[in-house]
Amino acid sequence: MTSKAISENKLGQLLKTTLEKQNISMSRLSIETKIDKATISRIINGKRKATPQHLQAISDSLKIPVYELFTAAGYTEKSSQAEDHFDLHSKIDVIQNMINLYSDDFKVEKVEDQLNGYKNQFASQVDHKDLFSQFKKKVKNLGGEGHFIKQLEDLYNRLKYKKGTPAQLMLIGSGLLYFVSTIDVIPDYLIPVGYLDDAIAINIILDKISKL
């Protein structure tokens, strides 16, 4: 394998670093994921492409958000290295590509319509303690780290401590209501795409906040 191919093996680098950090061997990962050890080795060494099923099993075992694994594995048009510099459409295109592996009838407009509904719901609420409690519980249940979780926690803190204009806080509230709701455009139980619409919703909210 060429040095260029090795440098571009982002999934392998991510998995190797995570295994070392969590002190997990490939043998143990193989047992937990039911993926042959030789296959895991080839994926880490960039000698074969991981399938979506591989990535979901690895995500469940190592608690790496499946979004990050899909991006590192090259299932998206953009590199995760440049993620912070994406515009809204680039980010949504990345996630849309992942969803398209499983569904061809997903529409971003459905997410926007639902966010508008949650915006009205948030505006009608006097006390947001239930939202804060549900948010903390869901993030804990996800048990993951990464860019998406960090975005959510940043928005949570902004809302909780009222760091923003009333219009911005209302947008944040609608995004967090979307996240904690059991009624999503893509239900959360549809693994591995269940949380991808949540990622789109949060990026829509961040884009709108930046323009206020």
Tab-separated table of C-alpha atoms in Angstrom:
chain	number	residue	atom	x	y	z
A	1	MET	CA	0.000	0.000	0.000
A	2	THR	CA	1.332	3.451	-0.892
A	3	SER	CA	2.057	6.120	1.723
A	4	LYS	CA	-0.818	8.157	0.277
A	5	ALA	CA	-3.248	5.280	0.762
A	6	ILE	CA	-2.070	4.847	4.349
A	7	SER	CA	-2.502	8.551	5.119
A	8	GLU	CA	-6.017	8.454	3.717
A	9	ASN	CA	-7.037	5.438	5.813
A	10	LYS	CA	-8.947	7.590	8.281
A	11	LEU	CA	-11.172	4.751	9.491
A	12	GLY	CA	-8.169	2.568	10.259
A	13	GLN	CA	-6.481	5.383	12.161
A	14	LEU	CA	-9.664	6.096	14.124
A	15	LEU	CA	-10.181	2.437	15.041
A	16	LYS	CA	-6.552	1.869	15.978
A	17	THR	CA	-6.502	4.940	18.227
A	18	THR	CA	-9.800	3.997	19.854
A	19	LEU	CA	-8.735	0.402	20.508
A	20	GLU	CA	-5.519	1.612	22.136
A	21	LYS	CA	-7.354	4.233	24.202
A	22	GLN	CA	-9.950	1.740	25.421
A	23	ASN	CA	-7.360	-1.027	25.836
A	24	ILE	CA	-9.345	-3.378	23.614
A	25	SER	CA	-7.722	-6.006	21.413
A	26	MET	CA	-8.833	-6.912	17.903
A	27	SER	CA	-9.705	-10.364	19.248
A	28	ARG	CA	-12.099	-8.881	21.789
A	29	LEU	CA	-13.578	-6.529	19.201
A	30	SER	CA	-14.086	-9.525	16.921
A	31	ILE	CA	-16.001	-11.380	19.620
A	32	GLU	CA	-18.181	-8.373	20.516
A	33	THR	CA	-18.975	-7.423	16.928
A	34	LYS	CA	-19.086	-10.953	15.483
A	35	ILE	CA	-16.767	-9.717	12.725
A	36	ASP	CA	-13.910	-12.034	11.798
A	37	LYS	CA	-10.619	-10.852	13.302
A	38	ALA	CA	-8.913	-11.035	9.911
A	39	THR	CA	-11.606	-8.768	8.467
A	40	ILE	CA	-11.118	-6.243	11.263
A	41	SER	CA	-7.371	-6.312	10.660
A	42	ARG	CA	-7.846	-5.695	6.948
A	43	ILE	CA	-10.236	-2.811	7.640
A	44	ILE	CA	-7.793	-1.200	10.072
A	45	ASN	CA	-4.914	-1.644	7.639
A	46	GLY	CA	-6.928	-0.174	4.777
A	47	LYS	CA	-6.944	-3.409	2.779
A	48	ARG	CA	-10.732	-3.659	2.559
A	49	LYS	CA	-13.698	-1.329	2.837
A	50	ALA	CA	-15.945	-1.682	5.867
A	51	THR	CA	-19.609	-2.315	5.102
A	52	PRO	CA	-22.397	-0.317	6.792
A	53	GLN	CA	-23.130	-3.429	8.855
A	54	HIS	CA	-19.505	-3.584	9.997
A	55	LEU	CA	-19.618	0.072	10.993
A	56	GLN	CA	-22.814	-0.298	12.996
A	57	ALA	CA	-21.452	-3.279	14.911
A	58	ILE	CA	-18.210	-1.423	15.636
A	59	SER	CA	-20.160	1.664	16.692
A	60	ASP	CA	-22.186	-0.377	19.177
A	61	SER	CA	-19.073	-2.008	20.608
A	62	LEU	CA	-16.690	0.951	20.821
A	63	LYS	CA	-19.355	3.639	21.419
A	64	ILE	CA	-18.168	5.693	18.462
A	65	PRO	CA	-21.023	7.651	16.831
A	66	VAL	CA	-21.889	5.835	13.623
A	67	TYR	CA	-21.878	9.191	11.794
A	68	GLU	CA	-18.145	9.534	12.471
A	69	LEU	CA	-17.425	5.985	11.314
A	70	PHE	CA	-19.352	6.450	8.060
A	71	THR	CA	-17.482	9.670	7.348
A	72	ALA	CA	-14.085	8.159	8.142
A	73	ALA	CA	-14.900	5.126	5.971
A	74	GLY	CA	-15.506	7.334	2.943
A	75	TYR	CA	-19.245	6.830	2.600
A	76	THR	CA	-19.648	10.573	2.314
A	77	GLU	CA	-18.391	13.031	-0.268
A	78	LYS	CA	-16.542	15.146	2.265
A	79	SER	CA	-13.819	14.375	4.744
A	80	SER	CA	-14.526	14.584	8.468
A	81	GLN	CA	-11.291	16.594	8.737
A	82	ALA	CA	-12.998	19.512	7.017
A	83	GLU	CA	-16.345	19.108	8.741
A	84	ASP	CA	-16.120	22.284	10.782
A	85	HIS	CA	-15.711	24.266	7.562
A	86	PHE	CA	-18.750	22.849	5.741
A	87	ASP	CA	-21.605	25.120	4.850
A	88	LEU	CA	-25.097	23.915	5.715
A	89	HIS	CA	-25.720	22.225	2.365
A	90	SER	CA	-22.401	20.383	2.467
A	91	LYS	CA	-23.137	19.012	5.917
A	92	ILE	CA	-26.619	17.915	4.944
A	93	ASP	CA	-25.299	16.336	1.738
A	94	VAL	CA	-22.875	14.277	3.814
A	95	ILE	CA	-25.642	12.960	6.057
A	96	GLN	CA	-28.051	12.535	3.150
A	97	ASN	CA	-25.544	10.255	1.429
A	98	MET	CA	-25.496	8.029	4.499
A	99	ILE	CA	-29.286	7.901	4.709
A	100	ASN	CA	-29.524	7.055	1.012
A	101	LEU	CA	-27.720	3.788	1.691
A	102	TYR	CA	-30.875	2.674	3.489
A	103	SER	CA	-33.737	4.854	2.276
A	104	ASP	CA	-34.543	6.805	-0.874
A	105	ASP	CA	-37.631	8.647	0.352
A	106	PHE	CA	-36.071	10.886	3.020
A	107	LYS	CA	-36.687	14.611	2.569
A	108	VAL	CA	-34.904	17.390	4.471
A	109	GLU	CA	-38.110	19.450	4.181
A	110	LYS	CA	-39.791	17.007	6.578
A	111	VAL	CA	-37.187	17.829	9.217
A	112	GLU	CA	-37.686	21.574	8.697
A	113	ASP	CA	-41.477	21.238	9.003
A	114	GLN	CA	-41.128	19.310	12.246
A	115	LEU	CA	-38.670	21.864	13.627
A	116	ASN	CA	-41.201	24.612	12.979
A	117	GLY	CA	-43.753	22.662	14.967
A	118	TYR	CA	-41.353	22.204	17.862
A	119	LYS	CA	-40.545	25.902	17.748
A	120	ASN	CA	-44.193	26.690	18.472
A	121	GLN	CA	-44.287	24.003	21.160
A	122	PHE	CA	-41.208	25.424	22.874
A	123	ALA	CA	-42.650	28.954	22.766
A	124	SER	CA	-45.789	27.751	24.539
A	125	GLN	CA	-43.863	26.153	27.405
A	126	VAL	CA	-43.240	28.078	30.615
A	127	ASP	CA	-40.937	25.577	32.295
A	128	HIS	CA	-38.279	23.634	30.389
A	129	LYS	CA	-37.152	21.316	33.191
A	130	ASP	CA	-38.643	18.283	31.452
A	131	LEU	CA	-36.733	19.097	28.270
A	132	PHE	CA	-33.450	19.416	30.170
A	133	SER	CA	-34.076	16.128	32.000
A	134	GLN	CA	-35.006	14.246	28.814
A	135	PHE	CA	-31.974	15.651	27.023
A	136	LYS	CA	-29.539	14.497	29.705
A	137	LYS	CA	-31.122	11.049	29.791
A	138	LYS	CA	-30.964	10.585	26.022
A	139	VAL	CA	-27.352	11.760	25.719
A	140	LYS	CA	-26.408	9.361	28.514
A	141	ASN	CA	-28.205	6.490	26.790
A	142	LEU	CA	-26.352	7.215	23.549
A	143	GLY	CA	-23.118	6.800	25.439
A	144	GLY	CA	-21.111	8.397	22.658
A	145	GLU	CA	-18.686	11.214	22.151
A	146	GLY	CA	-17.796	13.224	19.109
A	147	HIS	CA	-18.739	16.229	17.078
A	148	PHE	CA	-22.511	15.665	17.072
A	149	ILE	CA	-22.718	15.117	20.836
A	150	LYS	CA	-20.559	18.183	21.432
A	151	GLN	CA	-22.878	20.272	19.243
A	152	LEU	CA	-25.869	19.077	21.247
A	153	GLU	CA	-24.251	19.761	24.609
A	154	ASP	CA	-23.139	23.231	23.509
A	155	LEU	CA	-26.713	24.049	22.486
A	156	TYR	CA	-28.043	22.594	25.732
A	157	ASN	CA	-25.742	24.834	27.788
A	158	ARG	CA	-26.647	27.903	25.746
A	159	LEU	CA	-30.324	27.262	26.349
A	160	LYS	CA	-30.002	26.353	30.027
A	161	TYR	CA	-27.957	29.451	30.829
A	162	LYS	CA	-29.841	31.647	28.335
A	163	LYS	CA	-26.779	32.577	26.294
A	164	GLY	CA	-28.433	34.093	23.259
A	165	THR	CA	-31.248	36.262	22.048
A	166	PRO	CA	-34.865	35.131	22.580
A	167	ALA	CA	-35.052	34.183	18.884
A	168	GLN	CA	-31.849	32.128	19.109
A	169	LEU	CA	-32.980	30.374	22.289
A	170	MET	CA	-36.292	29.492	20.659
A	171	LEU	CA	-34.434	27.894	17.744
A	172	ILE	CA	-32.209	25.961	20.122
A	173	GLY	CA	-35.268	24.810	22.045
A	174	SER	CA	-36.882	23.497	18.873
A	175	GLY	CA	-33.717	21.577	17.989
A	176	LEU	CA	-33.452	19.951	21.416
A	177	LEU	CA	-37.154	19.066	21.365
A	178	TYR	CA	-36.576	17.358	18.021
A	179	PHE	CA	-33.663	15.416	19.510
A	180	VAL	CA	-35.518	14.180	22.600
A	181	SER	CA	-38.763	13.437	20.775
A	182	THR	CA	-39.701	9.840	20.005
A	183	ILE	CA	-41.502	11.056	16.872
A	184	ASP	CA	-38.757	11.755	14.344
A	185	VAL	CA	-38.740	11.870	10.570
A	186	ILE	CA	-36.491	8.802	10.924
A	187	PRO	CA	-37.343	6.847	14.130
A	188	ASP	CA	-34.355	6.421	16.442
A	189	TYR	CA	-34.805	2.648	16.577
A	190	LEU	CA	-33.976	2.319	12.866
A	191	ILE	CA	-30.320	1.402	13.216
A	192	PRO	CA	-27.974	2.748	11.971
A	193	VAL	CA	-29.735	5.782	10.471
A	194	GLY	CA	-32.046	6.653	13.366
A	195	TYR	CA	-30.085	9.670	14.585
A	196	LEU	CA	-29.020	11.065	11.227
A	197	ASP	CA	-32.110	13.254	10.870
A	198	ASP	CA	-31.306	14.636	14.334
A	199	ALA	CA	-27.881	15.620	13.002
A	200	ILE	CA	-29.534	17.385	10.072
A	201	ALA	CA	-31.956	19.157	12.424
A	202	ILE	CA	-29.115	20.429	14.604
A	203	ASN	CA	-27.165	21.705	11.596
A	204	ILE	CA	-30.260	23.527	10.331
A	205	ILE	CA	-30.637	25.159	13.740
A	206	LEU	CA	-26.970	26.164	13.901
A	207	ASP	CA	-27.199	27.697	10.442
A	208	LYS	CA	-30.268	29.730	11.361
A	209	ILE	CA	-28.735	30.886	14.642
A	210	SER	CA	-25.636	32.128	12.826
A	211	LYS	CA	-27.814	34.363	10.668
A	212	LEU	CA	-29.635	36.089	13.554
